[in-house]
Short mmCIF file of C-alpha atoms in Angstrom, two decimals:
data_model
loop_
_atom_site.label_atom_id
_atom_site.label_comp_id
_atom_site.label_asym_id
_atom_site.label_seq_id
_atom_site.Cartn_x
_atom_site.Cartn_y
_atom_site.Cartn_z
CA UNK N 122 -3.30 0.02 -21.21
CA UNK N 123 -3.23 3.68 -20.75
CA UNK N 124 -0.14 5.11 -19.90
CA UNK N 125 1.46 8.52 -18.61
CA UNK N 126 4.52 9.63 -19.53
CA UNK N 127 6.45 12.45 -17.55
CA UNK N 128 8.82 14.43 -19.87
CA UNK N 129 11.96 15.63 -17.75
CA UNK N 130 15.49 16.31 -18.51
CA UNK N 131 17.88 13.76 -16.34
CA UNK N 132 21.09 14.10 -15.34
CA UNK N 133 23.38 12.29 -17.40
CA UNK N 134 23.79 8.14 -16.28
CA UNK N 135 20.53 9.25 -13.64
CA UNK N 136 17.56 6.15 -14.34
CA UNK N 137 13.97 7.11 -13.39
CA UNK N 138 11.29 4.05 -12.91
CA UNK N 139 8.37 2.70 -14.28
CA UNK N 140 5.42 1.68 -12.04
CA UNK N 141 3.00 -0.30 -13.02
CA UNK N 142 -0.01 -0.61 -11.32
CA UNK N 143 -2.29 -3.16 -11.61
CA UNK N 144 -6.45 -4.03 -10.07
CA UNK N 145 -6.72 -7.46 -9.13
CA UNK N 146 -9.87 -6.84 -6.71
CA UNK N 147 -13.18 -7.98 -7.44
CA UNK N 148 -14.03 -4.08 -7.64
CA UNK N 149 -12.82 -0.13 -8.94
CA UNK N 150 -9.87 1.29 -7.16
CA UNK N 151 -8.97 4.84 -7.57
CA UNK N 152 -4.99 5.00 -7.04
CA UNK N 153 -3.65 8.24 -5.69
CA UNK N 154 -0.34 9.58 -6.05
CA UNK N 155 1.63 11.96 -4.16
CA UNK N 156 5.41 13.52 -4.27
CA UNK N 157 7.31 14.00 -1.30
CA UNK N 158 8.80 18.05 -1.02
CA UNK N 159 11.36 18.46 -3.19
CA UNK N 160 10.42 15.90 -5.80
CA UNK N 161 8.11 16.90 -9.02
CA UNK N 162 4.27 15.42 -9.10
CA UNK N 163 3.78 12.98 -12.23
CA UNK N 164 2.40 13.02 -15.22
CA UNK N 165 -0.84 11.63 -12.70
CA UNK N 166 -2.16 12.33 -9.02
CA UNK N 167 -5.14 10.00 -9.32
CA UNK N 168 -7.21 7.89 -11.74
CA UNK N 169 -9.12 4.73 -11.70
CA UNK N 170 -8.27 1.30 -12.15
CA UNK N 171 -11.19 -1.04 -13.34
CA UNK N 172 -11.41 -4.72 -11.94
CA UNK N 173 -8.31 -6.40 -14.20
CA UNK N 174 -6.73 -3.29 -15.19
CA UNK N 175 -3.51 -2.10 -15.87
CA UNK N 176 -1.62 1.73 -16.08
CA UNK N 177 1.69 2.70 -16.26
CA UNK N 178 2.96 5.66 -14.91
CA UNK N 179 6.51 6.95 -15.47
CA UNK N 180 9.22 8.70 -12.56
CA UNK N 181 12.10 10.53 -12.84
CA UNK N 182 15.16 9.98 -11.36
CA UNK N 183 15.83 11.24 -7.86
CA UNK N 184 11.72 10.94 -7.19
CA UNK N 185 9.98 10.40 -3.96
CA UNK N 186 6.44 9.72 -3.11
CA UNK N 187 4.01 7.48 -2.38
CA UNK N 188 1.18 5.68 -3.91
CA UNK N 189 -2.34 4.18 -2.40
CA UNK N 190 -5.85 2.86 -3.64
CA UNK N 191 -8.85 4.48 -2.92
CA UNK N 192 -11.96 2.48 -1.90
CA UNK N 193 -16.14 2.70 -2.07
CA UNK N 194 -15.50 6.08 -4.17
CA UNK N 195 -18.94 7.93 -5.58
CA UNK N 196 -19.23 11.74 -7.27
CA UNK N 197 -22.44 13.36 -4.99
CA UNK N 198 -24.83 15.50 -6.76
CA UNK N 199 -23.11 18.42 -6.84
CA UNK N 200 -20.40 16.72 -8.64
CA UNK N 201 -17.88 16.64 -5.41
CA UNK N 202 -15.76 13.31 -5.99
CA UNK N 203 -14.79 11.55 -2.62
CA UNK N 204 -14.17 7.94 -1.02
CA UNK N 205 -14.58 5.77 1.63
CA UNK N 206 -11.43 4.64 2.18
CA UNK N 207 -7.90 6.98 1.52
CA UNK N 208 -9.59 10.15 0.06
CA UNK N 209 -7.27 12.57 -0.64
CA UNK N 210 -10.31 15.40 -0.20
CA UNK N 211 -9.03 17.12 -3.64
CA UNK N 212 -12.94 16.37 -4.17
CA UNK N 213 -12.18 15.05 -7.80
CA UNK N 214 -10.07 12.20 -8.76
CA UNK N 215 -7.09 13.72 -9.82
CA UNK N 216 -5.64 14.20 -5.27
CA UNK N 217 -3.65 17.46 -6.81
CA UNK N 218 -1.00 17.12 -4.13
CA UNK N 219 -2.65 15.82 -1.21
CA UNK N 220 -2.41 12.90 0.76
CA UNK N 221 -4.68 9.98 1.55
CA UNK N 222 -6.55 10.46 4.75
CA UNK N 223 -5.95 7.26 7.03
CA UNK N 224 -6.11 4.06 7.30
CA UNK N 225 -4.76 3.60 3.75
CA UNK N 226 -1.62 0.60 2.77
CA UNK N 227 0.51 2.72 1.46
CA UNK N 228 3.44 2.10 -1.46
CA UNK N 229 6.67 4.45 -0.55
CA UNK N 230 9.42 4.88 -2.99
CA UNK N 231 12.61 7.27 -2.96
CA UNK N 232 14.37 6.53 -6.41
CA UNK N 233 17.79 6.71 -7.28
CA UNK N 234 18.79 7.54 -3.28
CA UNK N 235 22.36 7.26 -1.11
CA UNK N 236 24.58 4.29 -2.67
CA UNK N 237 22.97 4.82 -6.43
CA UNK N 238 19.66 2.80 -4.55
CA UNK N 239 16.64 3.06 -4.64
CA UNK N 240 14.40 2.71 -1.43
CA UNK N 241 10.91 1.51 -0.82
CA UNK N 242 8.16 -0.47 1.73
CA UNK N 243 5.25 -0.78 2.00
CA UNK N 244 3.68 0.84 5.15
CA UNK N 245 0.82 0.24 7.53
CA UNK N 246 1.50 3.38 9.67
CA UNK N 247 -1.45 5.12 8.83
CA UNK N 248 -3.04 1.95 8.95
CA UNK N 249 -4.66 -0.90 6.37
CA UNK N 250 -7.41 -0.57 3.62
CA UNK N 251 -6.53 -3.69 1.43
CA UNK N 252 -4.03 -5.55 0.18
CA UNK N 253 -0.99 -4.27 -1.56
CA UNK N 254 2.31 -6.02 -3.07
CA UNK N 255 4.93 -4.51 -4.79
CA UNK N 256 7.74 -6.59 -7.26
CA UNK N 257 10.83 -5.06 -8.43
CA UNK N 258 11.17 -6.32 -12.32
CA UNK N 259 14.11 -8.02 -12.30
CA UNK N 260 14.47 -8.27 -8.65
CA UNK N 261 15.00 -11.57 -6.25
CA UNK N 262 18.84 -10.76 -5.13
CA UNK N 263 19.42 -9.66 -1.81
CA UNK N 264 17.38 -6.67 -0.41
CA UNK N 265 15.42 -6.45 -4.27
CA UNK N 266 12.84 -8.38 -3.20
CA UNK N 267 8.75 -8.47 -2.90
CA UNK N 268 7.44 -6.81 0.21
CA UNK N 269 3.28 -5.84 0.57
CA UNK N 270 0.81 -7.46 2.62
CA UNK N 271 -1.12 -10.39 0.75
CA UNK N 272 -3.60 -10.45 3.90
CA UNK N 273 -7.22 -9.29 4.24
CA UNK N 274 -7.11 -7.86 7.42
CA UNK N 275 -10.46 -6.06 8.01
CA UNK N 276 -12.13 -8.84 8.77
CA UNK N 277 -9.59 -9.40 11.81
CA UNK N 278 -9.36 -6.12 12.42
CA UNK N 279 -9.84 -5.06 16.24
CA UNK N 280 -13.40 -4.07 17.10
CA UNK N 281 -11.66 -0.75 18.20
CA UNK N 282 -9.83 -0.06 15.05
CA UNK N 283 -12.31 -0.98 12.34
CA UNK N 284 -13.84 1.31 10.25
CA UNK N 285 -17.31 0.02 9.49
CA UNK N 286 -19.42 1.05 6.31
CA UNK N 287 -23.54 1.29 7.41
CA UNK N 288 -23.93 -2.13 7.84
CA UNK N 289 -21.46 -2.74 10.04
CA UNK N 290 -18.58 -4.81 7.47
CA UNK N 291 -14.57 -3.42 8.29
CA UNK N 292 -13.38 -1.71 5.08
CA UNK N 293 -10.34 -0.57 6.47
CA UNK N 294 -8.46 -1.41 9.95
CA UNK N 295 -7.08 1.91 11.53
CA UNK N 296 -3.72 2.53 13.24
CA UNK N 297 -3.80 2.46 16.66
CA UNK N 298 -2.04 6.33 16.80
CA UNK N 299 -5.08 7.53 14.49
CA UNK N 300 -7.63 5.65 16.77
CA UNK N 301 -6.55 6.92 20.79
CA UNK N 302 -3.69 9.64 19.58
CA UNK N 303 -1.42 8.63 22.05
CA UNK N 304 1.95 9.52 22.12
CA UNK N 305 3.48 5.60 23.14
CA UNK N 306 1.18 4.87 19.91
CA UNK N 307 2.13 7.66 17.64
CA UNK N 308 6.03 7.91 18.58
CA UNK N 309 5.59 11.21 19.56
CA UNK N 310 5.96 13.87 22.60
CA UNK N 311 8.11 11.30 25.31
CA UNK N 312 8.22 8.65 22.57
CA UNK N 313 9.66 10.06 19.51
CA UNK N 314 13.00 8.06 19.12
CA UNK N 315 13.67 4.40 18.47
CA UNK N 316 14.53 3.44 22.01
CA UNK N 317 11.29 4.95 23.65
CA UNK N 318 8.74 3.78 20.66
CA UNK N 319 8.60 0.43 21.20
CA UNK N 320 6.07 -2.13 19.04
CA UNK N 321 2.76 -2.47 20.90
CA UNK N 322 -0.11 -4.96 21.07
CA UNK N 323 -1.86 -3.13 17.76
CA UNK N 324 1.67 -2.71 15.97
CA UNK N 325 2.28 -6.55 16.30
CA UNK N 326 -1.40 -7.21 15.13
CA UNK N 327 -0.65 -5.83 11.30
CA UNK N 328 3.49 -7.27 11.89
CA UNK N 329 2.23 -10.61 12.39
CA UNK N 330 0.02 -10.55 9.34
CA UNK N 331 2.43 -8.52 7.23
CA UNK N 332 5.85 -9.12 8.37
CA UNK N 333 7.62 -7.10 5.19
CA UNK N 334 5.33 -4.28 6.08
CA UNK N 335 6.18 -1.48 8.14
CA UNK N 336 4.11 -1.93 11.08
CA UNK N 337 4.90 1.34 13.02
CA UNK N 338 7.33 4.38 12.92
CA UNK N 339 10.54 3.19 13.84
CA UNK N 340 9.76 -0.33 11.53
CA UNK N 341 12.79 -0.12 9.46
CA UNK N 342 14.81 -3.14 10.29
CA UNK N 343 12.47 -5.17 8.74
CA UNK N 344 10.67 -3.50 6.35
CA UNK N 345 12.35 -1.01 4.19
CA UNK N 346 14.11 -2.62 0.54
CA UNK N 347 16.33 -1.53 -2.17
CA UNK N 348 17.17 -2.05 -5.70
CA UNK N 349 19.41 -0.48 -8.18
CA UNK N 350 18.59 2.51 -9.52
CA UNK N 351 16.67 2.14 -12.97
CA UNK N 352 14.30 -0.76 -11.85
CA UNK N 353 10.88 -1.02 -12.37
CA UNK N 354 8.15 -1.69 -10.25
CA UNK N 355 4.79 -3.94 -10.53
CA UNK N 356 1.93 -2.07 -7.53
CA UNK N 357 -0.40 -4.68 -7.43
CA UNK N 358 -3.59 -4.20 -5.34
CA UNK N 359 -5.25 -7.26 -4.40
CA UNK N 360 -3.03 -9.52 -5.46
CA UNK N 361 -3.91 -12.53 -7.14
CA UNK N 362 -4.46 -14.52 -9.97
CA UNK N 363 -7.53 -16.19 -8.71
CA UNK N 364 -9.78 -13.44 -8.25
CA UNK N 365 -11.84 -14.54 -6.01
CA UNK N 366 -14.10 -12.65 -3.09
CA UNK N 367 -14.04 -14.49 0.31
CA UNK N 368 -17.48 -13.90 0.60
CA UNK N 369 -20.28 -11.47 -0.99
CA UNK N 370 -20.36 -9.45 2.43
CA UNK N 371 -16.13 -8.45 2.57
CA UNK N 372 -15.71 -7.35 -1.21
CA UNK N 373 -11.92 -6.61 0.49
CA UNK N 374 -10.16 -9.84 0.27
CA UNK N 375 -7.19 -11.36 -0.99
CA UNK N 376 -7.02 -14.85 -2.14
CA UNK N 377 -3.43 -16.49 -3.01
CA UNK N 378 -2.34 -16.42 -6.17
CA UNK N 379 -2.89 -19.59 -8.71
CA UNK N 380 -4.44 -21.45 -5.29
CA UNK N 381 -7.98 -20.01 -4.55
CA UNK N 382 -7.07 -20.22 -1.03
CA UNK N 383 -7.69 -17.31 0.71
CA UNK N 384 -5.07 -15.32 2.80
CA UNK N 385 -7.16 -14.25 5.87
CA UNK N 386 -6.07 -12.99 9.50
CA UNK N 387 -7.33 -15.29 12.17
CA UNK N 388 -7.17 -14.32 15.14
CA UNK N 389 -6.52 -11.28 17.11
CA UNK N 390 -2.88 -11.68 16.04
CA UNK N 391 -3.32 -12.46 12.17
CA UNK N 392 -0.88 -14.43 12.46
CA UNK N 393 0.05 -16.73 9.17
CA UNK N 394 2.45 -19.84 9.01
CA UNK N 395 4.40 -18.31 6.54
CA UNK N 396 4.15 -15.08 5.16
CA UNK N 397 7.71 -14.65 3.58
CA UNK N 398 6.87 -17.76 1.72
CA UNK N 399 3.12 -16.29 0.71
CA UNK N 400 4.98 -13.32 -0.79
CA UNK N 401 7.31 -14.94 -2.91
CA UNK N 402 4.51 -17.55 -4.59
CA UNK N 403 2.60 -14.16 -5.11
CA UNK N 404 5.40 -12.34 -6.66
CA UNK N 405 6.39 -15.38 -9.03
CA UNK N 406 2.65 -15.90 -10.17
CA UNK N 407 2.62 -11.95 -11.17
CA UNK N 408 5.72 -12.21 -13.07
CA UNK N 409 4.76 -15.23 -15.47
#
């Protein structure tokens, strides 16, 4: 298991974090990492993860970023590396300080934060690419819990958010802001507090589905955790220990863990019978 180690002087009694991020799809991912201002960019900004691979990649103390997996990556002939699904448009695999172009799950984390905490979600904003769940090691007390969405939602995905590869399959669901730019949909302009940017008819499509996840902007109620400072965190992508494909045409899906059954969205709401209790069987089978 490769792993990248960032060398910094802490303050004294400050604890950075350990991710570990781990490929449970049936395919490559290329995770990308990027550091909010202010915060120094690891040891790492991008790299792939084979099917059933693991990396570990070190933070320090006070850090703030986010993390996402790339999909349906190639290098072109003239050697220019992009993807699908979250590029970052560094044109190599290293993203070198940019972000991942929507829709992309994405994994946010501000370490070592107000109250000694540290803060994280996992957010569907910018809309969906596949499934992502995120463990605190040592976590299960109060707000230090599992959060991520288990659920293959391109499949579901409205006709007017998908984003289709040639022969017509959803490999990614986009937000409803990036799809019509409105302002009621982007909580911007007229809309940009809590008490004008209300959940909509999209928003509700990925909370329904993904209840932990941030759904839109002003999501926070439901959707943002913390743990003491020091933890360590398991980014799973695809999470499972089945491994399974729902079919050969939607290489995207999720399965349960230790069940084979596959978490799908049905519907136009994606709406599951229990998705708190999903989560937690999906945590416990990646911590054994």
């Amino acid at each position: 298991m490769a792993i990248w180690v960032v060398f910094l002087v802490l303050i004294s009694g400050a604890r950075g974090a350990t991710f570990t991020f781990t490929n449970n799809c049936e395919h490559t991912v290329w995770p990308g990492i990027l550091a909010s201002a202010g915060s120094p960019a690891l040891a790492t900004t991008g790299f792939a993860l084979e099917k059933g691979e693991s990396t570990t990649v070190a933070a320090p103390a006070g850090w703030s970023g986010r993390f996402w997996a790339r999909t349906l990556c190639a290098t072109d002939s003239a050697g220019r590396f992009a993807c699908r699904t979250g590029d970052c448009g560094s044109g190599s695999v290293d993203c070198a300080g940019s972000g991942a172009a929507p829709p992309a799950t994405l994994a946010e984390f501000t370490l070592n934060g107000a109250g000694g905490l540290d803060f994280y979600d996992v957010s569907l904003v910018d809309g969906y690419n596949l499934p992502v769940l995120v463990v605190p090691r040592g976590g299960g007390a109060g707000t230090c819990v599992a959060t991520g969405c288990l659920v293959d939602l391109n499949g579901a995905c409205p006709a007017e958010l998908k984003l289709a590869d040639a022969a017509g399959d959803g490999v990614a669901c986009r937000s409803a802001c990036e799809a019509f730019g409105k302002p009621e949909f982007c909580c911007s302009g007229a809309y940009a507090t809590p008490d004008t940017c209300r959940p909509t008819a999209y928003s509700q499509f990925f909370k329904n589905a993904c209840p932990r996840a941030y759904s839109y902007a002003y999501d926070d109620g439901t959707s943002t955790f913390t743990c003491p400072a020091g933890t360590s965190y398991l980014v799973t992508f695809c999470p499972t220990t089945a491994g399974q494909k729902s079919s050969e045409e939607n290489p995207q899906a999720a399965p349960l863990p230790r069940g084979g059954a596959l978490v799908k969205a049905s519907g136009a709401a994606g709406q599951l019978s229990n998705p708190a209790a999903i989560l937690a069987v999906a945590a416990v089978g990646l911590l054994l």
